[in-house]
PDB file of C-alpha atoms in Angstrom:
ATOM      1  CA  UNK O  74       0.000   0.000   0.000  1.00 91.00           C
ATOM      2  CA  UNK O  75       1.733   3.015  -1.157  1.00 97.00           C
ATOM      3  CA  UNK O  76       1.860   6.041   1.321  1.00 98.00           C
ATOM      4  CA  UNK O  77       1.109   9.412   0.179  1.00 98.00           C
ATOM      5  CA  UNK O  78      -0.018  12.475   1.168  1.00 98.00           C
ATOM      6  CA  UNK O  79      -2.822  14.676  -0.564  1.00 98.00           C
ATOM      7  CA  UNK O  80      -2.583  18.095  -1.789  1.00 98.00           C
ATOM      8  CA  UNK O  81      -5.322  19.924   0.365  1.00 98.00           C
ATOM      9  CA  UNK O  82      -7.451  23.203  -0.395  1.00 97.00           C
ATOM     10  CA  UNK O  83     -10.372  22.030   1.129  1.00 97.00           C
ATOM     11  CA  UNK O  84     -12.379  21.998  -2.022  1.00 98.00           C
ATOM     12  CA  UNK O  85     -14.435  19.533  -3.439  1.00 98.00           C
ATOM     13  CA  UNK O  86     -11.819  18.725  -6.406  1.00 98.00           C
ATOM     14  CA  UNK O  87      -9.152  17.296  -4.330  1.00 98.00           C
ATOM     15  CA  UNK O  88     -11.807  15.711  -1.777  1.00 98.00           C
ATOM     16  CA  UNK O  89     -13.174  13.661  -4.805  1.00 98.00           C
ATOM     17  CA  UNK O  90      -9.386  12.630  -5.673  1.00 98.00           C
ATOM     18  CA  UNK O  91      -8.467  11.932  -2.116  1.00 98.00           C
ATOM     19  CA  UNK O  92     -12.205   9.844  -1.997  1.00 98.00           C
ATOM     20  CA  UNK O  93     -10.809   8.012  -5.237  1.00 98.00           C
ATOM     21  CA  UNK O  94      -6.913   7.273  -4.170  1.00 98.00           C
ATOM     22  CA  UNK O  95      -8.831   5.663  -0.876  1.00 98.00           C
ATOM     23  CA  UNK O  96     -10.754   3.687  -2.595  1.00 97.00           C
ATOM     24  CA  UNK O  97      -8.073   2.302  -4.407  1.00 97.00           C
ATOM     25  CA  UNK O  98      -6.144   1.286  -1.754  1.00 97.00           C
ATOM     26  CA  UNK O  99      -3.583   4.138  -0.917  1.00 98.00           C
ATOM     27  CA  UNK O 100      -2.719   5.209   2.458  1.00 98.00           C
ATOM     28  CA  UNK O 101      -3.450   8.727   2.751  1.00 98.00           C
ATOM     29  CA  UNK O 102      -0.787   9.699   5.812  1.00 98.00           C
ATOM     30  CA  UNK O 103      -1.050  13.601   5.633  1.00 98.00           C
ATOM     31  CA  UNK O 104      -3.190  16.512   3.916  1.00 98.00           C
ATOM     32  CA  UNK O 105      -0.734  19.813   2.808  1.00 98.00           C
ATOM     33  CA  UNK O 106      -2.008  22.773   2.813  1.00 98.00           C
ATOM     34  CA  UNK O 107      -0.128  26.037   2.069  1.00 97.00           C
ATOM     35  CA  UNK O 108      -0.681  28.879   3.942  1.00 97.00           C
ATOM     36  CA  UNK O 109       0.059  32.627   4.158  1.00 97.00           C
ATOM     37  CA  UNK O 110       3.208  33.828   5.705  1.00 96.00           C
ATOM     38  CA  UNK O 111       0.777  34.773   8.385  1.00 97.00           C
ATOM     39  CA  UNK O 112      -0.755  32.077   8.998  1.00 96.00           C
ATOM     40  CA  UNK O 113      -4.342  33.269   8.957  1.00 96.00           C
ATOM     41  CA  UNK O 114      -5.523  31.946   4.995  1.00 96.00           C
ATOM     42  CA  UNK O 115      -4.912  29.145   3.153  1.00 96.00           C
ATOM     43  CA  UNK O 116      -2.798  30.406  -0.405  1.00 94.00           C
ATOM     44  CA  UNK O 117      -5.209  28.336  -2.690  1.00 86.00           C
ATOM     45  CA  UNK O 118      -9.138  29.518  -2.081  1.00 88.00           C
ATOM     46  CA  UNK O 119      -8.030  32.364   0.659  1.00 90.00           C
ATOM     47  CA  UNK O 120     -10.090  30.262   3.507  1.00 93.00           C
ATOM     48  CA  UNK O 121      -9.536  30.658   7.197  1.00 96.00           C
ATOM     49  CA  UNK O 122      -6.128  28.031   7.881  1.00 97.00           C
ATOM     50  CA  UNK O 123      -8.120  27.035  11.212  1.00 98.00           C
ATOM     51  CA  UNK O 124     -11.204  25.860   9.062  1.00 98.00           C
ATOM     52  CA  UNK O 125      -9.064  23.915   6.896  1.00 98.00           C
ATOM     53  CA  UNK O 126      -7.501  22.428  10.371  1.00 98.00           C
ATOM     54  CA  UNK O 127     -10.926  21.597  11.598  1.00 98.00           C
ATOM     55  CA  UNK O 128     -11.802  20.068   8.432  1.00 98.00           C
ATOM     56  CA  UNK O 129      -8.786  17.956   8.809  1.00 98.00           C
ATOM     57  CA  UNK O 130      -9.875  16.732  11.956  1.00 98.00           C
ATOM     58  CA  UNK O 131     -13.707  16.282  10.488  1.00 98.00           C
ATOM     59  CA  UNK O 132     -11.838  13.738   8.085  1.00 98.00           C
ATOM     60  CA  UNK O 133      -9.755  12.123  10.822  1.00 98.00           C
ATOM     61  CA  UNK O 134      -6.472  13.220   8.532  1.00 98.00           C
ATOM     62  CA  UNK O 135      -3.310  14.716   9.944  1.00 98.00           C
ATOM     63  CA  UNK O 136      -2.747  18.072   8.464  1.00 98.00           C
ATOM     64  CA  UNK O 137       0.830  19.936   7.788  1.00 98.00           C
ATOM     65  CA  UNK O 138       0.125  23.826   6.921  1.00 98.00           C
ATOM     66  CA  UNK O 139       2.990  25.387   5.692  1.00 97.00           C
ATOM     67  CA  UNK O 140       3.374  29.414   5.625  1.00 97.00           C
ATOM     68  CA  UNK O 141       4.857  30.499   2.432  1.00 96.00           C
ATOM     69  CA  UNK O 142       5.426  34.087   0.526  1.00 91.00           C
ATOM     70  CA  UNK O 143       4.645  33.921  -3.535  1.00 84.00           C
ATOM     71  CA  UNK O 144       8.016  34.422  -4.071  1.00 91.00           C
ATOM     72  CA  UNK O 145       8.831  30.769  -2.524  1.00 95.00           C
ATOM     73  CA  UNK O 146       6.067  29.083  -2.156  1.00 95.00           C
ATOM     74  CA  UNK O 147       7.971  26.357  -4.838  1.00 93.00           C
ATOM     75  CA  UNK O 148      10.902  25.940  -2.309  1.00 94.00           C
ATOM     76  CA  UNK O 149       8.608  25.459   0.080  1.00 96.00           C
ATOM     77  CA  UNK O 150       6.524  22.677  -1.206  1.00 96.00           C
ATOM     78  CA  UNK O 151       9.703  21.050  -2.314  1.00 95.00           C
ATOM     79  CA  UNK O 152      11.175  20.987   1.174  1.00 96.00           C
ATOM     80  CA  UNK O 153       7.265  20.054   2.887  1.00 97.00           C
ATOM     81  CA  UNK O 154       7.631  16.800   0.661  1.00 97.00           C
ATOM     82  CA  UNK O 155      11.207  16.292   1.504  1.00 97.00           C
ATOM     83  CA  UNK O 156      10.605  16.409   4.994  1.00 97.00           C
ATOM     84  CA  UNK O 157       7.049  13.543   4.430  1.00 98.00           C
ATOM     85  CA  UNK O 158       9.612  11.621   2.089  1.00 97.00           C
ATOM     86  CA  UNK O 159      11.435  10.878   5.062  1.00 96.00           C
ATOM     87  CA  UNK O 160       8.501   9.803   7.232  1.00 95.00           C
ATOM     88  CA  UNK O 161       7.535   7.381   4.453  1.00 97.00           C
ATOM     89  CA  UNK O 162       5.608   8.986   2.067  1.00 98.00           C
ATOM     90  CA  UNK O 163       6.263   8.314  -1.933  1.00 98.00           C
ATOM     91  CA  UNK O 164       3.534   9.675  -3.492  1.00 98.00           C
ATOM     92  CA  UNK O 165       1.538  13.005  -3.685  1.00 98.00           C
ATOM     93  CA  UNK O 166      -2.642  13.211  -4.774  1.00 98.00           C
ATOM     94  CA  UNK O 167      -3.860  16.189  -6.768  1.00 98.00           C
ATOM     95  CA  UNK O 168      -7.025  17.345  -7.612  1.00 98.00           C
ATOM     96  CA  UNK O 169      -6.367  19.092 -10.728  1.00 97.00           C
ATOM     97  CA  UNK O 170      -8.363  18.337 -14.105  1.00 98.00           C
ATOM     98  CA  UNK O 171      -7.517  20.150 -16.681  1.00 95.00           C
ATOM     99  CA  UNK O 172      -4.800  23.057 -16.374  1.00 93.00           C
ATOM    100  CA  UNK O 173      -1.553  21.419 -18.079  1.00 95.00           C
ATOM    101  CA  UNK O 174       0.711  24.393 -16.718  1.00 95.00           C
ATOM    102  CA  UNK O 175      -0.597  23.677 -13.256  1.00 95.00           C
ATOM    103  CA  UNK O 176       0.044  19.718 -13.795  1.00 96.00           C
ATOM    104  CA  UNK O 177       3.657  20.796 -15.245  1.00 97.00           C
ATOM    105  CA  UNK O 178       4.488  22.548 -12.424  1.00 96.00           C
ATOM    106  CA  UNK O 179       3.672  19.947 -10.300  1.00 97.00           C
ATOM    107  CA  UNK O 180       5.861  17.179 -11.506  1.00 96.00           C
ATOM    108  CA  UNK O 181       8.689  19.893 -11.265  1.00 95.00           C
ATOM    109  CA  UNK O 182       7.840  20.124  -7.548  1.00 95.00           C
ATOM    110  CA  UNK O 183       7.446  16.201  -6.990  1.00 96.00           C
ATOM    111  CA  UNK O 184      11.061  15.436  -8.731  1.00 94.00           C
ATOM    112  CA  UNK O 185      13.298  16.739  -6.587  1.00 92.00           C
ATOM    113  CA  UNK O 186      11.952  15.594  -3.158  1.00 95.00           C
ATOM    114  CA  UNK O 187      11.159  12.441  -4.755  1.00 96.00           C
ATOM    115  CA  UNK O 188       7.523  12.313  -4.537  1.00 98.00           C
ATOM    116  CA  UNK O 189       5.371  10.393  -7.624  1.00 98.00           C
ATOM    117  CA  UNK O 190       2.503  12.453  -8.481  1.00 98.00           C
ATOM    118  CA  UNK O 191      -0.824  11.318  -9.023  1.00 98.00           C
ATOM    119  CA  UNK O 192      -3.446  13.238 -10.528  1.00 98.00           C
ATOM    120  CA  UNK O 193      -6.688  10.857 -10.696  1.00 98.00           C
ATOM    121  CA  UNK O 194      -9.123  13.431 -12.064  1.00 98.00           C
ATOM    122  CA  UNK O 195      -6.987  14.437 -14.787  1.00 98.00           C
ATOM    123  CA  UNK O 196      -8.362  15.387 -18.093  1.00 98.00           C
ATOM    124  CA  UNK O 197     -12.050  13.852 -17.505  1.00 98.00           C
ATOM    125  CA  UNK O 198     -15.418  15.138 -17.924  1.00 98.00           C
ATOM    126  CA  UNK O 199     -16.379  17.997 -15.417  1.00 98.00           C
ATOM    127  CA  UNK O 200     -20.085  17.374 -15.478  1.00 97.00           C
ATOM    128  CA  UNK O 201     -19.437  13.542 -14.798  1.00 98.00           C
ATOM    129  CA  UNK O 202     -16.925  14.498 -11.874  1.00 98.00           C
ATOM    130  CA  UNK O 203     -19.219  16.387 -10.362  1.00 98.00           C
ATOM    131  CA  UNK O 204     -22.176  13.938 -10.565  1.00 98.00           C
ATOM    132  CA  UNK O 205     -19.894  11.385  -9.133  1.00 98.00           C
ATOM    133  CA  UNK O 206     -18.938  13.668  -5.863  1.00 98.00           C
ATOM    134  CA  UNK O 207     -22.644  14.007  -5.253  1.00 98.00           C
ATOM    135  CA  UNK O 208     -23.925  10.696  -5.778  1.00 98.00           C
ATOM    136  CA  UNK O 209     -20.886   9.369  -3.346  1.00 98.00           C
ATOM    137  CA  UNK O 210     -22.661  11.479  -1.484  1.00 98.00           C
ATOM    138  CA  UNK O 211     -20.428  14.584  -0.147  1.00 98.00           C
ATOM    139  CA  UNK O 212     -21.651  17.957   0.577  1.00 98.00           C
ATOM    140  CA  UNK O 213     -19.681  21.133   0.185  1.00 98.00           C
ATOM    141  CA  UNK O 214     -20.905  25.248  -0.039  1.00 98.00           C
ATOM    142  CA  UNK O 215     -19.244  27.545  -2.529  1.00 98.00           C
ATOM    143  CA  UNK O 216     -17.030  29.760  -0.261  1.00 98.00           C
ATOM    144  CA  UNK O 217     -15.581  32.365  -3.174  1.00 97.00           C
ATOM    145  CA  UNK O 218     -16.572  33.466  -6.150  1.00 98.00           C
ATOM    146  CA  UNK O 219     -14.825  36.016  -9.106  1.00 97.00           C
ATOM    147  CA  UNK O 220     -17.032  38.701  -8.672  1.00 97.00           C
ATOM    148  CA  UNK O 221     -17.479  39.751 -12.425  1.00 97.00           C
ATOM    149  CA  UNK O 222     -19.185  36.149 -12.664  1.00 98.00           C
ATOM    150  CA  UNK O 223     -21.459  35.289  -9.762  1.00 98.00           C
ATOM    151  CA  UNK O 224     -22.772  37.408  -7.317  1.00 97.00           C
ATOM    152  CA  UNK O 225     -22.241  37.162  -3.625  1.00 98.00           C
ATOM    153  CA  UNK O 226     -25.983  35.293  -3.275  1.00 97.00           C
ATOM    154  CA  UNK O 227     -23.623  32.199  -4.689  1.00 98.00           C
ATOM    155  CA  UNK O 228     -21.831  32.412  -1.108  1.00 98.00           C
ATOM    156  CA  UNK O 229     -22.999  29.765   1.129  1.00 98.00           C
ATOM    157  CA  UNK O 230     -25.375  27.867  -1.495  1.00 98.00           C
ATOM    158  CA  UNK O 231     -25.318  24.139  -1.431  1.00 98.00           C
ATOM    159  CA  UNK O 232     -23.153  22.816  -4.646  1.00 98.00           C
ATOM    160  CA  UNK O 233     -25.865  20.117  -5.917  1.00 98.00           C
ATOM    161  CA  UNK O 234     -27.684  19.876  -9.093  1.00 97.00           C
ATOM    162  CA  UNK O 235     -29.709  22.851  -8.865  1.00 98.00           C
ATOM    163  CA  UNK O 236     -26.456  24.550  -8.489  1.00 98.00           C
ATOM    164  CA  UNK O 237     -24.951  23.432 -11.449  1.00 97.00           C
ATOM    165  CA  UNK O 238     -28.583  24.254 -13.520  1.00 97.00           C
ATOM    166  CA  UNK O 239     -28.070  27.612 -11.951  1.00 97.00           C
ATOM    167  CA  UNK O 240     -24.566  28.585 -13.193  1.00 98.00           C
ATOM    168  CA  UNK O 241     -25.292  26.984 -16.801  1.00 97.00           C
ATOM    169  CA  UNK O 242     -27.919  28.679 -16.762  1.00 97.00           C
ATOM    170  CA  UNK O 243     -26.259  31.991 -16.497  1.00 97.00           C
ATOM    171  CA  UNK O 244     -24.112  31.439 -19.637  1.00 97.00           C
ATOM    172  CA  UNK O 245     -21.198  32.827 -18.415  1.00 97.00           C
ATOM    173  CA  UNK O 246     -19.153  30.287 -19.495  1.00 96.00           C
ATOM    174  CA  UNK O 247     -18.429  28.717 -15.822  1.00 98.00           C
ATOM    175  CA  UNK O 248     -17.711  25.623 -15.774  1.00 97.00           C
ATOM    176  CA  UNK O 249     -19.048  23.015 -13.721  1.00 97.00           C
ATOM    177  CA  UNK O 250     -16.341  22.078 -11.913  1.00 97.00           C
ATOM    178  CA  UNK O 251     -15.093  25.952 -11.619  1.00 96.00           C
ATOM    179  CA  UNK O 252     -11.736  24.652 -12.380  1.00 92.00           C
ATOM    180  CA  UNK O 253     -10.906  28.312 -13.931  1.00 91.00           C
ATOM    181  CA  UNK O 254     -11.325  29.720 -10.930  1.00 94.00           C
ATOM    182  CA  UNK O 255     -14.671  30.737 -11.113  1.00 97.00           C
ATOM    183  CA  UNK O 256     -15.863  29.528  -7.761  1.00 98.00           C
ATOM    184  CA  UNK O 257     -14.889  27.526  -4.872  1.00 97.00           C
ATOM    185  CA  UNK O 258     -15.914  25.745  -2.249  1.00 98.00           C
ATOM    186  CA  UNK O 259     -15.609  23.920   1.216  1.00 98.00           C
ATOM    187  CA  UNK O 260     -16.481  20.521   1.775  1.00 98.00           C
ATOM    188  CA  UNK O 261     -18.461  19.725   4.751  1.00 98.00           C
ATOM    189  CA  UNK O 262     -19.643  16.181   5.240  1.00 98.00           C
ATOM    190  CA  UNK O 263     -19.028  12.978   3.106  1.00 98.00           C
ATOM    191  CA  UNK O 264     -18.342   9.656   3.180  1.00 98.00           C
ATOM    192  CA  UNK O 265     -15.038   9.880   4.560  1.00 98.00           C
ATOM    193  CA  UNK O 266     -15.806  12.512   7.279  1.00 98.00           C
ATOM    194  CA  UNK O 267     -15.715  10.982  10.715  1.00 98.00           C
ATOM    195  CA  UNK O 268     -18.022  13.928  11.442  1.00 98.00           C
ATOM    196  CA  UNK O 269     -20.039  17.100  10.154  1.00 98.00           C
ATOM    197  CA  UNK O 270     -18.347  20.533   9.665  1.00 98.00           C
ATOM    198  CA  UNK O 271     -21.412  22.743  10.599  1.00 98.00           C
ATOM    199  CA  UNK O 272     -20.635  26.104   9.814  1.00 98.00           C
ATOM    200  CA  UNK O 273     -22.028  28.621  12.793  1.00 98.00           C
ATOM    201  CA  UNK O 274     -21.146  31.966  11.554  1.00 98.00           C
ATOM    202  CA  UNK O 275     -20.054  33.380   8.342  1.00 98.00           C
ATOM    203  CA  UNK O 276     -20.167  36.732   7.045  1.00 98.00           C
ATOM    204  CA  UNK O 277     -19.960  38.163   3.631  1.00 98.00           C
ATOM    205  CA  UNK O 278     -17.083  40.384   2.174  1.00 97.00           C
ATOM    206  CA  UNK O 279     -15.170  41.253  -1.143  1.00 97.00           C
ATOM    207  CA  UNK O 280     -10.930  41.372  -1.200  1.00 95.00           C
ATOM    208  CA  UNK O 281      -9.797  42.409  -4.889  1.00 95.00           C
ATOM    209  CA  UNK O 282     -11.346  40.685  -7.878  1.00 96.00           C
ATOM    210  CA  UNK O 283     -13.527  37.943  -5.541  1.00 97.00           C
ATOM    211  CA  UNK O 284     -16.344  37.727  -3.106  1.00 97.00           C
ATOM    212  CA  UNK O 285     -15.901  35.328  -0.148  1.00 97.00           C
ATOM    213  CA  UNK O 286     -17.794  33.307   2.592  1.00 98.00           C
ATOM    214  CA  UNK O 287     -15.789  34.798   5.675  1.00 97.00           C
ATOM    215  CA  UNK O 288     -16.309  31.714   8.144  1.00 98.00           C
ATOM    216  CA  UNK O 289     -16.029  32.992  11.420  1.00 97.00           C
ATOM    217  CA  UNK O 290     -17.195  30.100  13.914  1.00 98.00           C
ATOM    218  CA  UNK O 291     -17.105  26.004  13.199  1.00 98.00           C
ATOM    219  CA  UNK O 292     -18.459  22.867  14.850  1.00 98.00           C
ATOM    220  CA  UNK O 293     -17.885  19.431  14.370  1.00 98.00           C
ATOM    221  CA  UNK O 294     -20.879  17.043  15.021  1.00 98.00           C
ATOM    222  CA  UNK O 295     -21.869  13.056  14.652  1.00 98.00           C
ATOM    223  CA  UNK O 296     -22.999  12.563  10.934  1.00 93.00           C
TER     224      UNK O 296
END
């Protein structure tokens, strides 16, 4: 059974690729997720790094959040897997689909520390992915949004089928699986959540080019 750690945003992309390496046997030792030199935000969908955490512990995964600058968040990654290549780990799980430059930059980043990447979502059919991550039966809520698409109204709305209707419906050109950046969103309960992430308090608010779901309490509870 290889070990391997999974590339963690908190999103329902790399949820549906950690639900998939599971299923096919890997052993899923740690979630990464890069953070702001801070420490406040995750780098990837700008959430709160302490809802990410208490997702982590919803899932029952250990977590490593890293604090990185743009200018080296690369060296950082490199050296994060370094360090999880010495406790064991040999591969890496990423939930990207469809953005080669992304996918290019990744193997550069696996190389050197070692690390095989697997990308299990790669290149497949949006609309299919997402049926898939709600028949399996996982919720998530769209945290951000790129303002000149959706409105903030999108913030905190359910991603299911009526969802999806919604944004096509718009004809915008967003895709279902947002994978441009159009949207994002937090997973909450699933299959492989030991419990529910209930979200308490949340507040709307706009930084630069994106509206956001500012989480401000959690709470775990039995599924």
């Amino acid at each position: 059974m290889e070990k391997v750690f999974a590339s963690w945003s908190g999103g329902k992309d790399c949820c549906l690729a950690l639900h998939r390496s599971i299923t096919k046997g890997m052993d899923v030792r740690f979630l990464v997720n890069m953070i702001t030199a801070d420490g406040k935000r995750s780098c990837s969908h700008g959430m709160s790094a302490a809802v990410v955490k208490k997702q982590a512990e919803a899932l029952g995964i250990s977590i490593v959040q890293k604090p990185t600058t743009g200018d080296n968040y690369g060296n950082v990654f490199t050296a994060t897997l370094k360090e999880l290549r010495q406790e064991g780990v040999t591969g890496g799980v990423f939930g990207d689909i469809d953005f080669s430059p992304h996918r290019e930059w990744i193997e550069k980043i696996c190389g050197p520390a070692g690390i095989t990447p697997h990308l299990p979502l790669w290149l497949e059919d949006q609309t299919k992915l997402m049926e898939e991550f709600l028949s399996d039966g996982y919720k998530a809520t769209v945290v951000a949004v790129r303002a000149d698409l959706l409105g903030k109204e999108a913030l905190g709305r359910i991603i299911d089928k009526e969802f999806l209707a919604y944004i096509k419906g718009l004809n915008k050109g967003i895709t279902p699986c947002g994978e441009a950046g159009e949207f994002h969103s937090l997973v909450i309960d699933g299959p492989l959540f030991k419990k529910r992430l209930v979200i308490k308090e949340s507040k709307k608010v706009t930084r630069g080019d994106h509206h956001f779901l500012e989480i401000l309490k959690t709470e775990l509870k039995p599924r």
